[in-house]
PDB file of C-alpha atoms in Angstrom:
ATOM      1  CA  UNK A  29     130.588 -39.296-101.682  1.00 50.00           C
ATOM      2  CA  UNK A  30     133.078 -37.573 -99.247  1.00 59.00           C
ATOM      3  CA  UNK A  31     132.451 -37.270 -95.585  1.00 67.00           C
ATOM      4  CA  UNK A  32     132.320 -34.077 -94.151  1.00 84.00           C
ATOM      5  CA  UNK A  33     135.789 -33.530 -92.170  1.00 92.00           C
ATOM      6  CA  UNK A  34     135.140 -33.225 -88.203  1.00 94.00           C
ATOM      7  CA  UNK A  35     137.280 -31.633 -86.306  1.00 96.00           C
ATOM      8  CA  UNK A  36     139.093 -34.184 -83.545  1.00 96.00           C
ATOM      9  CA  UNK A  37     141.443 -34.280 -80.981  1.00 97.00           C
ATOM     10  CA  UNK A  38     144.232 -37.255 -81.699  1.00 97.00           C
ATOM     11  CA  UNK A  39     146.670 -38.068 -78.557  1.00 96.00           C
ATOM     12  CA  UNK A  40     149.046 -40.439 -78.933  1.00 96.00           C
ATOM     13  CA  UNK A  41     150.072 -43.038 -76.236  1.00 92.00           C
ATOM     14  CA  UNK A  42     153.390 -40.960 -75.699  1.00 92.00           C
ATOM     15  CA  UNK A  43     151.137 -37.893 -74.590  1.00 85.00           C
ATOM     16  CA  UNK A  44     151.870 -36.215 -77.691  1.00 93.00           C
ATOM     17  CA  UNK A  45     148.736 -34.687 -79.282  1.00 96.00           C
ATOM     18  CA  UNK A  46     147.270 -32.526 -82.372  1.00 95.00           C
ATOM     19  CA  UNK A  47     143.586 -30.870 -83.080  1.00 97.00           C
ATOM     20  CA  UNK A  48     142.704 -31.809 -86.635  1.00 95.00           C
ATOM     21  CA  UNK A  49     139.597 -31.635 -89.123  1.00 95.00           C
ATOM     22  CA  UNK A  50     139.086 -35.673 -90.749  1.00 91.00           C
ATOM     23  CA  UNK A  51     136.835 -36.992 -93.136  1.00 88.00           C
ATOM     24  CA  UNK A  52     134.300 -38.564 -90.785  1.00 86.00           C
ATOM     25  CA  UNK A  53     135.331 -41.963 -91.973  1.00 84.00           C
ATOM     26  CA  UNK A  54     135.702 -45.242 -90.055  1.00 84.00           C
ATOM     27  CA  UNK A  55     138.214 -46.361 -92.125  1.00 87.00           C
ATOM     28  CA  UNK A  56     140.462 -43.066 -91.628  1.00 88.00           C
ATOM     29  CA  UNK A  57     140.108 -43.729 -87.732  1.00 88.00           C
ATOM     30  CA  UNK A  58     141.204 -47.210 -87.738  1.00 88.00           C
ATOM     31  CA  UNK A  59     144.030 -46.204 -90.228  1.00 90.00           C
ATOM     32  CA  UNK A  60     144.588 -43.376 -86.757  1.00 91.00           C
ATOM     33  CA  UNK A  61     144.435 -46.234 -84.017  1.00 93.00           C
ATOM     34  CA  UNK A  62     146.437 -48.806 -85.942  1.00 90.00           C
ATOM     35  CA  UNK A  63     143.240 -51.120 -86.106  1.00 87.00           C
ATOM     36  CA  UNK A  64     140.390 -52.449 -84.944  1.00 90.00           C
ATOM     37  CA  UNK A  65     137.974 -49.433 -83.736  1.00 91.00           C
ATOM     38  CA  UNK A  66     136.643 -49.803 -80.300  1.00 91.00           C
ATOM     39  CA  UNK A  67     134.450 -46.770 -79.076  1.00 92.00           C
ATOM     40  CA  UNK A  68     133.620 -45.451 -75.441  1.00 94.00           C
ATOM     41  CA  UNK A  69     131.302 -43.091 -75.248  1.00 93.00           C
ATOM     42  CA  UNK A  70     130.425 -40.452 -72.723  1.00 95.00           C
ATOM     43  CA  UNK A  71     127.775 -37.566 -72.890  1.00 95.00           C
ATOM     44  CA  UNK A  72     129.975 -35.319 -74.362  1.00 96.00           C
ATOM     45  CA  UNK A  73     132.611 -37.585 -76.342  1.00 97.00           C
ATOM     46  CA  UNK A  74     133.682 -40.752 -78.154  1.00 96.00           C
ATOM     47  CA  UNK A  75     137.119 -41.805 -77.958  1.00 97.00           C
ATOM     48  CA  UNK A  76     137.977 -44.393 -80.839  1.00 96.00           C
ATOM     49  CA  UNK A  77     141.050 -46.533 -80.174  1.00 96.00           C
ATOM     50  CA  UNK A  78     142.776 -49.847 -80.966  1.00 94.00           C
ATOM     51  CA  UNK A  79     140.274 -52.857 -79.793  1.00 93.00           C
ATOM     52  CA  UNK A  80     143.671 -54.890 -79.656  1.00 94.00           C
ATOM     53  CA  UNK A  81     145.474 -52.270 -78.360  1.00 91.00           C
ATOM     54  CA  UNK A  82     146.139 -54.758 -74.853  1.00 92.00           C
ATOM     55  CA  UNK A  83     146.541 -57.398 -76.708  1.00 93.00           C
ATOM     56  CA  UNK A  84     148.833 -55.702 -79.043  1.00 93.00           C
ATOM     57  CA  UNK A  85     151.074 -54.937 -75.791  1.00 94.00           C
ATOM     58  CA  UNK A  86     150.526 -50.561 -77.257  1.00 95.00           C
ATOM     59  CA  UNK A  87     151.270 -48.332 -74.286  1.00 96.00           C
ATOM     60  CA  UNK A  88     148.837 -47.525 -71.844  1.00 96.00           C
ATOM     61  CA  UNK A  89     147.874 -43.822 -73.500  1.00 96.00           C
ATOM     62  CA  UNK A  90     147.537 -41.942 -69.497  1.00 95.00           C
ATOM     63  CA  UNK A  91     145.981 -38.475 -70.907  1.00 95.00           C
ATOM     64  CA  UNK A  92     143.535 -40.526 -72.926  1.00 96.00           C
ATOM     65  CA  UNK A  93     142.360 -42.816 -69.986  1.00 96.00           C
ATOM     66  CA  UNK A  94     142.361 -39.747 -67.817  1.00 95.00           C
ATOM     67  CA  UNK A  95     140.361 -37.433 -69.569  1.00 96.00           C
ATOM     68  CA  UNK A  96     137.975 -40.368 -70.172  1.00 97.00           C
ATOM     69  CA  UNK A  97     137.512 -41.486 -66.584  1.00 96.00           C
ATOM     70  CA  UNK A  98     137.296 -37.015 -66.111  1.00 96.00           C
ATOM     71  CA  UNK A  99     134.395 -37.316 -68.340  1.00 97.00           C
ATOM     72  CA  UNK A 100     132.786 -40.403 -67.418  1.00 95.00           C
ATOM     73  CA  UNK A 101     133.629 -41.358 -63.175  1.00 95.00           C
ATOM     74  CA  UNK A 102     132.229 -44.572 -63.844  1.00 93.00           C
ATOM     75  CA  UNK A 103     134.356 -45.815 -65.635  1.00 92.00           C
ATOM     76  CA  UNK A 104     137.531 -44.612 -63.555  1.00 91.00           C
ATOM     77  CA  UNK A 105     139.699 -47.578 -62.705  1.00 88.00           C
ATOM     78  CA  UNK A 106     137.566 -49.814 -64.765  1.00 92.00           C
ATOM     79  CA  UNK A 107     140.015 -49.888 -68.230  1.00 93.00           C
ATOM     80  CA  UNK A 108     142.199 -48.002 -69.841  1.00 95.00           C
ATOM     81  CA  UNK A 109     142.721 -46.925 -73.548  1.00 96.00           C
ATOM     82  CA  UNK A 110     146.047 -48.117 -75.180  1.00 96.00           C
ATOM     83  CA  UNK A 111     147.593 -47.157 -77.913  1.00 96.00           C
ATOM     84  CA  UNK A 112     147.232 -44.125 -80.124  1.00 97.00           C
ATOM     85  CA  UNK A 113     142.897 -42.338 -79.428  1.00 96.00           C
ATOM     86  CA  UNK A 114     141.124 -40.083 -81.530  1.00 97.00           C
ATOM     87  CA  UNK A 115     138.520 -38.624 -79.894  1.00 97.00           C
ATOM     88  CA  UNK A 116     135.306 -36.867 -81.414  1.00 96.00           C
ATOM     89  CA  UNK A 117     132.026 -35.459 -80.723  1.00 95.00           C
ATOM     90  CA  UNK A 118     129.214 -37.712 -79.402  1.00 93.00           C
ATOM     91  CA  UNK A 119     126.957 -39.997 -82.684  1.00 87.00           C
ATOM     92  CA  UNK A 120     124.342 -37.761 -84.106  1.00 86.00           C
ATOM     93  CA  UNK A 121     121.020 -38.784 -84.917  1.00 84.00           C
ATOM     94  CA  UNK A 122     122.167 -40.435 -88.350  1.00 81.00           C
ATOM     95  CA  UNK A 123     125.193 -42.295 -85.616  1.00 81.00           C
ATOM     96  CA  UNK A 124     127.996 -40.320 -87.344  1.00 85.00           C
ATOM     97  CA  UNK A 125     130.654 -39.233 -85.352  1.00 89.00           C
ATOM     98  CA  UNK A 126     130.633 -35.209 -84.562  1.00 92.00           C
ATOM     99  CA  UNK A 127     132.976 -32.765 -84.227  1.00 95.00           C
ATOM    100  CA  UNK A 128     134.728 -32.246 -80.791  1.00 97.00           C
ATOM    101  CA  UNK A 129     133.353 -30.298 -78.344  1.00 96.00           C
ATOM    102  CA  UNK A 130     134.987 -27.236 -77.656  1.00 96.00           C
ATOM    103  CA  UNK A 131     134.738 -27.922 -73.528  1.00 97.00           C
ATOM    104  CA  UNK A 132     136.724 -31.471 -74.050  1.00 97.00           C
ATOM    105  CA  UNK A 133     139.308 -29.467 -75.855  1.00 96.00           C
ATOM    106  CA  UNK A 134     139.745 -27.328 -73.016  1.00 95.00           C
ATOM    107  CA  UNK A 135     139.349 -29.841 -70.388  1.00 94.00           C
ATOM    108  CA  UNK A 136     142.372 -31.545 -72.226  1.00 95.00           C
ATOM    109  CA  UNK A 137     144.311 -27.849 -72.468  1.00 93.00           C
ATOM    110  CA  UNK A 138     143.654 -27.767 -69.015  1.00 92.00           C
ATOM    111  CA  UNK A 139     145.107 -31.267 -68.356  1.00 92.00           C
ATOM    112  CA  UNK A 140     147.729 -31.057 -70.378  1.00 89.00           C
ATOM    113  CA  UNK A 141     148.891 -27.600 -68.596  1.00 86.00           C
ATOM    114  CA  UNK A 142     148.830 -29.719 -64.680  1.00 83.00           C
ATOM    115  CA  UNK A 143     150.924 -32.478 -66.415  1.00 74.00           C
ATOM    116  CA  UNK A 144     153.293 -30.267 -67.834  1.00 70.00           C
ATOM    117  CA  UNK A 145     153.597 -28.279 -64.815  1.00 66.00           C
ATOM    118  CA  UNK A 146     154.220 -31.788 -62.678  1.00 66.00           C
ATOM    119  CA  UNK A 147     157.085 -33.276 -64.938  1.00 62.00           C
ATOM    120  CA  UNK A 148     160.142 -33.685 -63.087  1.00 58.00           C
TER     121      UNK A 148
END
């Protein structure tokens, strides 16, 4: 059976980034993240990266890890997310991944509009 597609945000460690609808499918997110599938989760969001993304020496991905620590103050300073991060809707009750909600996407417009407008 084929997973329903989700739609997800994907940034990329070099702040590039694309909204897309995915088969809700763990092995189509570690295909995404180049490997092993780490999750942090927040109320609103689960951002899926590279578990070896450190030790893999991947780029610290800054719009990732900020809109992360935005959504979850916690964890600000804590860790960072390297490498390429999908990020999705919080589990449902069956623990499938949902789609994006439409206030992270606009957080992350709204991010990506005060880094653009601070770039040398």
């Amino acid at each position: 059976m084929i997973a329903s597609p989700i739609e997800v945000l994907i940034v990329r460690q070099d702040e590039s980034y694309r909204i897309d609808k995915l088969p809700n499918d763990i092995k189509r997110l570690s295909h995404l993240v180049g490997g092993h599938l780490q999750a942090k989760t927040t109320k609103t969001a689960t951002f899926w990266f590279n578990s070896h993304g450190k030790r893999e020496k991947m780029p610290i991905n800054y719009m990732a890890t900020y809109l992360w620590w935005k959504l979850d103050p916690a964890s600000e300073s804590q860790d960072t997310i390297n490498g390429p991060c999908v990020i999705t809707g919080p589990a449902n009750d069956s623990l499938e991944a949902t789609d994006i909600y439409p206030d992270v996407l606009d957080l992350h417009a709204t991010m990506e509009l005060v880094r653009e407008d601070v770039k040398p």
